[in-house]
Short mmCIF file of C-alpha atoms and ligand atoms in Angstrom, two decimals:
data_model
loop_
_atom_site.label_atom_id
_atom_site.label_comp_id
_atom_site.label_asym_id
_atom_site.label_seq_id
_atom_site.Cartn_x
_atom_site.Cartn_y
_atom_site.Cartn_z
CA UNK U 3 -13.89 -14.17 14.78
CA UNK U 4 -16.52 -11.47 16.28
CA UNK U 5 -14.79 -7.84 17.11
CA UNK U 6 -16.73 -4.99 18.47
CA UNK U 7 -15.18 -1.70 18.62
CA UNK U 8 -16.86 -0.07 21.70
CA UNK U 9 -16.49 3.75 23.33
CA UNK U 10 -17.90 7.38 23.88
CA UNK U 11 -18.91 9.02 20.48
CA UNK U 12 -15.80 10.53 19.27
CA UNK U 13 -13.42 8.47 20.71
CA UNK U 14 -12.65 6.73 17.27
CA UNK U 15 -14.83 3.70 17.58
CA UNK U 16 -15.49 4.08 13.66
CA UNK U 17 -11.80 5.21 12.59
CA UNK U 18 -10.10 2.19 14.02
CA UNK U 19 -13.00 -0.02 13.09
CA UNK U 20 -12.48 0.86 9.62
CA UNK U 21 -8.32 0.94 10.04
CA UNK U 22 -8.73 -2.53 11.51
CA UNK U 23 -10.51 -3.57 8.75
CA UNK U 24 -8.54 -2.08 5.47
CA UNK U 25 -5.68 -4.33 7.83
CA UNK U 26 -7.45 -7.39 7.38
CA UNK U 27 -8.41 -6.56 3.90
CA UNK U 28 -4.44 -6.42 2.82
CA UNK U 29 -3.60 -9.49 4.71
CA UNK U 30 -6.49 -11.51 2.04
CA UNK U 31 -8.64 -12.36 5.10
CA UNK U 32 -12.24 -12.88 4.58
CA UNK U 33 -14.35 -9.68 5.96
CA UNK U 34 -17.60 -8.82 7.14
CA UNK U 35 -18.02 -5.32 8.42
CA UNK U 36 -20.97 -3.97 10.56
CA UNK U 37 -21.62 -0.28 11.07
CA UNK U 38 -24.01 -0.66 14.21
CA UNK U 39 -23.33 2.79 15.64
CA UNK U 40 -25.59 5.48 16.44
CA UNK U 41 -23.67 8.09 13.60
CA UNK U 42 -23.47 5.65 10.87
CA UNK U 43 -20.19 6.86 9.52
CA UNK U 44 -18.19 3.42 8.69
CA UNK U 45 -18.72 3.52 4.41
CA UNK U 46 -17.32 6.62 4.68
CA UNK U 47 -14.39 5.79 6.91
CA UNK U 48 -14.18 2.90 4.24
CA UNK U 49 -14.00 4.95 1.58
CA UNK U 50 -17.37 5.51 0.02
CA UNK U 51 -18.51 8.57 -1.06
CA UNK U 52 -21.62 10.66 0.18
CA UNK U 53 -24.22 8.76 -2.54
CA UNK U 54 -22.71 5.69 -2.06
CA UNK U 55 -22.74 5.59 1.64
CA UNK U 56 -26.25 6.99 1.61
CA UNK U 57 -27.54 3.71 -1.22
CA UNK U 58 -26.22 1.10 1.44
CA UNK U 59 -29.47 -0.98 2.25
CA UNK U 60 -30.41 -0.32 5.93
CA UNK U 61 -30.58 -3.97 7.81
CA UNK U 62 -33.35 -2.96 9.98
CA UNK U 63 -35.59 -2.75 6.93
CA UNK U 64 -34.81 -6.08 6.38
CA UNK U 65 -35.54 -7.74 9.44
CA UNK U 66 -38.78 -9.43 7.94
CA UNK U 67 -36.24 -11.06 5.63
CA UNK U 68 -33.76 -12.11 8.04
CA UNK U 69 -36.01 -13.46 10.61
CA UNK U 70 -37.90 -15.42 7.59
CA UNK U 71 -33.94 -16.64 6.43
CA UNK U 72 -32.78 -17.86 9.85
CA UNK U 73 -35.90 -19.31 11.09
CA UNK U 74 -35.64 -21.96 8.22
CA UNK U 75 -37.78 -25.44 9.00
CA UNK U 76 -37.29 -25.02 12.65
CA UNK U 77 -40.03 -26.13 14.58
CA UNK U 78 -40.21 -23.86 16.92
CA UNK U 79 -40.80 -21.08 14.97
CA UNK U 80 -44.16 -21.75 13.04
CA UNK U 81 -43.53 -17.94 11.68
CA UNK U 82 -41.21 -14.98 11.84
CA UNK U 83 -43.66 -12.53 13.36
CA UNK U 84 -42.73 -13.62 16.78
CA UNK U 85 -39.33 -13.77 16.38
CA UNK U 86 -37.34 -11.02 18.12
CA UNK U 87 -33.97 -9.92 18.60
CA UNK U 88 -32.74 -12.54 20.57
CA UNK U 89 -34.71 -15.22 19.39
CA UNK U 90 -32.05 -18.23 19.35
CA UNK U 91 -31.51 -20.93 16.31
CA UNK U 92 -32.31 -24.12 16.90
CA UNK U 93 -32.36 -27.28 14.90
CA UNK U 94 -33.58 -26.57 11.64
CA UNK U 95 -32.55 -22.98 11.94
CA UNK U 96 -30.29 -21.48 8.85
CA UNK U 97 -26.73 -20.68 9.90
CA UNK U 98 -24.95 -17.99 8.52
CA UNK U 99 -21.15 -17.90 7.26
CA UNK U 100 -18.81 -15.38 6.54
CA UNK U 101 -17.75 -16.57 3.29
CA UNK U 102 -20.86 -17.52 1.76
CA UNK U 103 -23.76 -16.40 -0.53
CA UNK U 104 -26.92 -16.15 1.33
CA UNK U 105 -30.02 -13.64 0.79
CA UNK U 106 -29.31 -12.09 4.18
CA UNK U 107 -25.86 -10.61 2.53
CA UNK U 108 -27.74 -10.32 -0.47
CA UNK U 109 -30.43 -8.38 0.55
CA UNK U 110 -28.24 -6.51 3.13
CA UNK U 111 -23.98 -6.26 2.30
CA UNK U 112 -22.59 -4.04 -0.29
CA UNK U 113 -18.87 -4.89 -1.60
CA UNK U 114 -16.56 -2.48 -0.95
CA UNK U 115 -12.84 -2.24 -2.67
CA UNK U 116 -10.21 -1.72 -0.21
CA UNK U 117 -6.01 -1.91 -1.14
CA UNK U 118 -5.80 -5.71 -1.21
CA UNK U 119 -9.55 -6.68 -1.82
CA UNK U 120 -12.83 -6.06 -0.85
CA UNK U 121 -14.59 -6.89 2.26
CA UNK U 122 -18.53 -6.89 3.13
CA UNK U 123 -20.21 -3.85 4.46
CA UNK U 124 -23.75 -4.52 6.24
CA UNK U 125 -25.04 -1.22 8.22
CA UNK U 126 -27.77 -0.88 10.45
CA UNK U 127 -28.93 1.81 9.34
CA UNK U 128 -29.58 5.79 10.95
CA UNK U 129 -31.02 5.51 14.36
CA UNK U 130 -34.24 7.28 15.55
CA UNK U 131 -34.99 8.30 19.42
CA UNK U 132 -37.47 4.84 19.26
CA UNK U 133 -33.97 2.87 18.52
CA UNK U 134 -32.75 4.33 21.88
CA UNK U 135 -35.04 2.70 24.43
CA UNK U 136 -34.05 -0.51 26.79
CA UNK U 137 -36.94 -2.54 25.35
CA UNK U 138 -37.44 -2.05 21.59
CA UNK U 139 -38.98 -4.64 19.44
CA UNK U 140 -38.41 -2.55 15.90
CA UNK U 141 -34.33 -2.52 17.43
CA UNK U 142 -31.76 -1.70 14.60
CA UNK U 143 -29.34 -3.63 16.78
CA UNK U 144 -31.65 -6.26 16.76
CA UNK U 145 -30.94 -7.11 12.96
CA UNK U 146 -27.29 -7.38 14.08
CA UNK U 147 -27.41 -9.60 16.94
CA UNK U 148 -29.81 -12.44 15.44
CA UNK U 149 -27.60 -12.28 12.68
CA UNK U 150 -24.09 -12.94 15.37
CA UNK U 151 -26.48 -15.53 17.11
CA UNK U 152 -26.59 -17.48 13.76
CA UNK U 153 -23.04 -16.82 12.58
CA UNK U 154 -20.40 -19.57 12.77
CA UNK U 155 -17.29 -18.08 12.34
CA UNK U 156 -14.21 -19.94 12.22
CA UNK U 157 -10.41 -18.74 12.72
CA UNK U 158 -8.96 -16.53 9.63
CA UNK U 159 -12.49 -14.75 9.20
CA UNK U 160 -13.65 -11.58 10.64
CA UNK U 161 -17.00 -9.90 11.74
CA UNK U 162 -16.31 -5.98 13.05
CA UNK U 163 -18.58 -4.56 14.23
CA UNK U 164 -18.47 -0.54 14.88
CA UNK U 165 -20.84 -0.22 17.68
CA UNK U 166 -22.46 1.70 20.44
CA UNK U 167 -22.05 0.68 24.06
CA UNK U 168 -25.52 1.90 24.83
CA UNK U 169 -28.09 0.56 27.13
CA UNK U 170 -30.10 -1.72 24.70
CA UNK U 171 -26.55 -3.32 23.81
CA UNK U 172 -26.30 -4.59 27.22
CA UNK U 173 -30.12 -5.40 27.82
CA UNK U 174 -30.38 -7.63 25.17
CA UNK U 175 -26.98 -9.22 25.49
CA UNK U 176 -25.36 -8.21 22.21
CA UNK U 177 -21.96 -7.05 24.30
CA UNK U 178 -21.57 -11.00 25.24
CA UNK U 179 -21.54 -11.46 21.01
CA UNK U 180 -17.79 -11.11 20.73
CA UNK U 181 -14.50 -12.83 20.94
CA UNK U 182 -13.02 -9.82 22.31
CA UNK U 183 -14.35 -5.88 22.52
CA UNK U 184 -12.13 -2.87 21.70
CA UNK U 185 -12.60 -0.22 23.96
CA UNK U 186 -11.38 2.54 22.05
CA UNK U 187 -11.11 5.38 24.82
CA UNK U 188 -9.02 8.91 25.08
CA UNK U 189 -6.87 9.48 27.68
CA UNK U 190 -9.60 11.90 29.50
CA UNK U 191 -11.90 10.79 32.19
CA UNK U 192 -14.45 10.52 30.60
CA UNK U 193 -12.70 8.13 28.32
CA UNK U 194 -12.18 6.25 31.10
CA UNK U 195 -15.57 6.13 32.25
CA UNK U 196 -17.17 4.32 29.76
CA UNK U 197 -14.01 1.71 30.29
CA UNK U 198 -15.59 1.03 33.95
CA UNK U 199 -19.09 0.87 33.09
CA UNK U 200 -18.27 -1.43 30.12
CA UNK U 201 -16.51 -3.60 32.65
CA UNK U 202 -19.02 -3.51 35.16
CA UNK U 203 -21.79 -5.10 32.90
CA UNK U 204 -18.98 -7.65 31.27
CA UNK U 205 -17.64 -9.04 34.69
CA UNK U 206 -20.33 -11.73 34.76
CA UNK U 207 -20.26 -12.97 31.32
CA UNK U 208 -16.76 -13.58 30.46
CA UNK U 209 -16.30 -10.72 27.93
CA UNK U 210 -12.92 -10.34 27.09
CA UNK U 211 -12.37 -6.71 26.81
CA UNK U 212 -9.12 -5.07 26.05
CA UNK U 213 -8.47 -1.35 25.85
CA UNK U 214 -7.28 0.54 22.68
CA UNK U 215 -6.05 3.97 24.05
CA UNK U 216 -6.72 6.52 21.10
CA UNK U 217 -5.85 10.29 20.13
CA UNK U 218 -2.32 9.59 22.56
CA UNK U 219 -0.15 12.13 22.46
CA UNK U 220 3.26 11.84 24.41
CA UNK U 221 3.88 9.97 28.09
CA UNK U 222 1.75 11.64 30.24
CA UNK U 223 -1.18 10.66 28.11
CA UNK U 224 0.22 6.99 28.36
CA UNK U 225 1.01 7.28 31.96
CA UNK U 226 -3.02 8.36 32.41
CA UNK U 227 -4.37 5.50 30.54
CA UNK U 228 -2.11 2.99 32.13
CA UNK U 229 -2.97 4.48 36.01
CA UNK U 230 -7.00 3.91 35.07
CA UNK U 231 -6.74 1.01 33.27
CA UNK U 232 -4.24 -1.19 33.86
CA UNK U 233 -3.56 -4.38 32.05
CA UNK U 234 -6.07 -4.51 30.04
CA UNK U 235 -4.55 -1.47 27.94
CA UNK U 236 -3.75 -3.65 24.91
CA UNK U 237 -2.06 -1.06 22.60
CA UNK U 238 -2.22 3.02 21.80
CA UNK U 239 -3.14 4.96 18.74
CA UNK U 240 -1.68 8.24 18.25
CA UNK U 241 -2.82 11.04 16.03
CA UNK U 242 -2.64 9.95 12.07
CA UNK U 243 -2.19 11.77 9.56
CA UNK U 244 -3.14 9.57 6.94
CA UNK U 245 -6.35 9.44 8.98
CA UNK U 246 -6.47 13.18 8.24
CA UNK U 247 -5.88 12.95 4.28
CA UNK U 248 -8.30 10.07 4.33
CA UNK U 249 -11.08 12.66 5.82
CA UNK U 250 -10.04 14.99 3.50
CA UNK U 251 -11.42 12.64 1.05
CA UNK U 252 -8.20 11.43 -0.28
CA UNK U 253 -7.23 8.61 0.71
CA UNK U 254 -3.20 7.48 0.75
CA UNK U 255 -2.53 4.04 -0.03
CA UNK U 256 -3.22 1.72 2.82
CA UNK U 257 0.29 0.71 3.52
CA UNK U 258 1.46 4.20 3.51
CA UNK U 259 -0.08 4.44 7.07
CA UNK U 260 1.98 5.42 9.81
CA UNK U 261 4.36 3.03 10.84
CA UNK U 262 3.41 3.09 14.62
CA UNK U 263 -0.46 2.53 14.22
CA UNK U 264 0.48 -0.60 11.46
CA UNK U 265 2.16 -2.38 14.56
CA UNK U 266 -0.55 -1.04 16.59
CA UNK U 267 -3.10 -2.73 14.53
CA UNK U 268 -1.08 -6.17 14.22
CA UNK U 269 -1.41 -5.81 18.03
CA UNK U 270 -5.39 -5.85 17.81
CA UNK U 271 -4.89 -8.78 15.22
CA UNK U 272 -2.80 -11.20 17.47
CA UNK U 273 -4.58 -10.60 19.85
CA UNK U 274 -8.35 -11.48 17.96
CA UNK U 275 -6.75 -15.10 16.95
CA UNK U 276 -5.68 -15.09 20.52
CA UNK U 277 -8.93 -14.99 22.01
CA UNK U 278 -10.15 -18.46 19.12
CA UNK U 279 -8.39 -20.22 21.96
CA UNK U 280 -10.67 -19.38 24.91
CA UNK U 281 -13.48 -19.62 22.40
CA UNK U 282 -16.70 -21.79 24.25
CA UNK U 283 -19.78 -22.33 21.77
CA UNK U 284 -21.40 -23.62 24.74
CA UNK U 285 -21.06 -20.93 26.56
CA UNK U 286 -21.89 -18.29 23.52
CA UNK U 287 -25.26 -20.58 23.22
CA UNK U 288 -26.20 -20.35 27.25
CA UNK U 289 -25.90 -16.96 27.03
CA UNK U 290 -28.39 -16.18 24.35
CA UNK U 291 -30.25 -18.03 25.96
CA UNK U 292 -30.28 -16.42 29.07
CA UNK U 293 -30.52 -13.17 27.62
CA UNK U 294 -33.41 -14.66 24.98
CA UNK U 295 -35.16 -15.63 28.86
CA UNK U 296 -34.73 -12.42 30.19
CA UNK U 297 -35.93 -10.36 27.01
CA UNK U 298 -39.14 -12.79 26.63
CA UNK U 299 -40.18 -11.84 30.62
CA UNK U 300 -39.33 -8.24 30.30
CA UNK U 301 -41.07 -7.42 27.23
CA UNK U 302 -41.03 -10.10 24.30
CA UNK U 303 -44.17 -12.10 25.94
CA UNK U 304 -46.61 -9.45 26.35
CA UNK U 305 -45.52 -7.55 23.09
CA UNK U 306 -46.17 -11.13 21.37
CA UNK U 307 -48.87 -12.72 23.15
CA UNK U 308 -46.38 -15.89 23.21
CA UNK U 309 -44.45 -17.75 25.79
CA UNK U 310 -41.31 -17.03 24.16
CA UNK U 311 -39.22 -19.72 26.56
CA UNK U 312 -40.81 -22.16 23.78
CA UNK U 313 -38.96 -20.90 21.08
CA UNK U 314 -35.62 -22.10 23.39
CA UNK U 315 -34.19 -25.35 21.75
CA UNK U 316 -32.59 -27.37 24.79
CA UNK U 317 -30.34 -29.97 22.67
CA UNK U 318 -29.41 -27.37 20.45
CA UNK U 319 -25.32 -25.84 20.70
CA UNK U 320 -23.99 -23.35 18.00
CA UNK U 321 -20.64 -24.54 16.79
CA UNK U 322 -18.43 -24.61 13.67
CA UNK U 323 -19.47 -28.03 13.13
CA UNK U 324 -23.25 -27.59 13.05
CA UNK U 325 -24.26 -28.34 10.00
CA UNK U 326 -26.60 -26.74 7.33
CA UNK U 327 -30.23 -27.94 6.93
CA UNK U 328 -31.17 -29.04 3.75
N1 ADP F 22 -5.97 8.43 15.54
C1 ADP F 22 -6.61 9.44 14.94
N2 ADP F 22 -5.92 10.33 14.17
C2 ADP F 22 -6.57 11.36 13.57
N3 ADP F 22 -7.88 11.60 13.67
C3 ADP F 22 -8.61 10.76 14.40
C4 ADP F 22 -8.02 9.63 15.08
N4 ADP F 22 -9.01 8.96 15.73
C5 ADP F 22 -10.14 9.63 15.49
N5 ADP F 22 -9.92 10.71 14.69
C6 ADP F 22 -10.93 11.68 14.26
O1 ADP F 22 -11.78 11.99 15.36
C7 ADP F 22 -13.13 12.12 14.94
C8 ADP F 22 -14.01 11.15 15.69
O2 ADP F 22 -13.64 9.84 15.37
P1 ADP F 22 -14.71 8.70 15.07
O3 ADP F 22 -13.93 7.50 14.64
O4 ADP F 22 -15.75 9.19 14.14
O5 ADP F 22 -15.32 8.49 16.53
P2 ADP F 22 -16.56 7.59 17.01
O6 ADP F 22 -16.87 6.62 15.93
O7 ADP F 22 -16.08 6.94 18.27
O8 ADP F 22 -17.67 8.55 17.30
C9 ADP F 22 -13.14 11.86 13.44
O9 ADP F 22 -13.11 13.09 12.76
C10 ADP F 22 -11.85 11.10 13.22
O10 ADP F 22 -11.34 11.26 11.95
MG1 MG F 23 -18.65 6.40 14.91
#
């Protein structure tokens, strides 16, 4: 299963990103985490110290090697060099899984320990004004999205992904990635904002987006979020103290969270195995396509000197059951 955690800076994108994922951790489940925002701050919300945090291997410096990886013997990619961000598999292609060995995890995921076992921390690394643009080819994002175009995930394992719902997240298609998007938001209007643009770009593409109302303090806060938003306010997060001690740099045991944001987070889980059921791998396919289309007209071909459209394999669905080449 693919989570994104989406919102203004501040909001608490990468808190409950990393409270979401110390949840999983404890319940045994099989985790891949992904700090993709603009302040790369998930290690530490996951514990790691300053020098730790700072030795995590930066996945845009690896794109070379992950292009080369996923490419495999497909024949429609003689070479990685014009491979870009939304450069779909095809046959021959290598798939990646969420509880295997591969040199893309290798290369780029760190172990970390959590209270009930440790999950897989990839980060994109610290963004420069270049990362910022509509139309970059050196994208850190980029690293993360051809990796969720060659995922297959099944039920019972988890991708999050702490990211910004900036404009080259929408250009290149990487909001259409998930199974559902948290759109962690403050009951303030500006919270609120970035809710309606976020559902704006999503009505087209079937993004299932649910609200996580954070930083609520008392009814009129709730009353707020539920005027602006609706029904697609999933469940509220109010202040936490263990979040506190945890910034503080010392961190309580997991379970000794507070009681309230525990069910609050079983809410977020239900409702990520909820969304495996409207889960289309046809669909998830069409649209990198379509976004792979759009990217080769309004950039990729010139930058490349290529008619990217070739690189398109038209037999080719991602699915659970695609196998591995040899
Ligand atoms: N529910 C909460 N309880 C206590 N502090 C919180 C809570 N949510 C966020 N914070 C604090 O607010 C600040 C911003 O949160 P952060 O998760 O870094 O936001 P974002 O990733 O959206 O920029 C951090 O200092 C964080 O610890
Ligand atoms: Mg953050």
């Amino acid at each position: 299963m693919k989570i994104a955690f989406v919102g203004k800076g501040g909001s608490g994108k990468t808190t409950l990103s990393s409270l979401f994922v110390r949840h999983l951790a404890a319940t045994g489940a099989p985790v891949v985490a992904i700090d993709a925002d603009i302040n790369q701050h998930l290690g530490a919300a996951l514990g790691l110290d300053e020098a730790e945090a700072a030795a995590l291997p930066a996945m845009g410096e690896h794109l070379p090697l992950i292009k080369e990886y996923l490419r495999g013997s497909n024949p429609r990619l003689p070479s990685a060099d014009t491979m870009i961000k939304t450069t779909p598999p095809g046959e021959g292609s290598r798939l990646l899984r969420v509880r295997e060995d591969n040199p893309v995890y290798d290369a780029c995921a760190r172990p970390v320990e959590l209270d009930g076992g440790a999950v897989r921390l990839m980060v994109t690394g610290p963004f420069t004004d270049a990362d910022l643009g509509v139309a970059c080819y050196h994208s850190k994002t980029g690293a993360v999205e051809l990796c969720l175009n060659h995922l297959v995930d099944g039920r019972d394992e988890y991708v999050v992904v702490d990211m910004t719902a900036g404009s080259d997240s929408f250009a290149s298609g990487m909001f259409t990635r998930f199974d559902i998007t948290f759109l962690v938001a403050e009951p303030t209007r500006k919270g609120v904002s970035v809710y309606r643009q976020y559902k704006e770009y999503a009505r087209d593409f079937g993004v299932t987006l649910r609200v996580v109302g954070n930083k609520v303090q008392g009814q009129d806060d709730l009353d707020f979020l539920r005027d602006e938003v609706g029904e697609d306010l999933l469940v509220t997060v109010g202040h936490s103290d263990w979040v506190r001690a945890m910034e503080k740099g010392r961190p309580p045991r997991f379970e000794l969270l507070e009681e309230a944001n525990g069910r609050a987070l079983r809410a977020l889980h239900k409702a990520v195995d909820a969304a495996y059921e409207r889960r289309d791998w046809a669909r998830y396919t069409e649209q990198m396509v379509h976004f792979h289309l759009r990217n080769a007209r309004s950039w990729g071909n010139e930058r490349t000197g290529e008619d990217l459209a070739a690189q398109v394999d038209p037999d080719f669905v991602l699915g659970e059951e695609v196998t591995a080449p040899a």
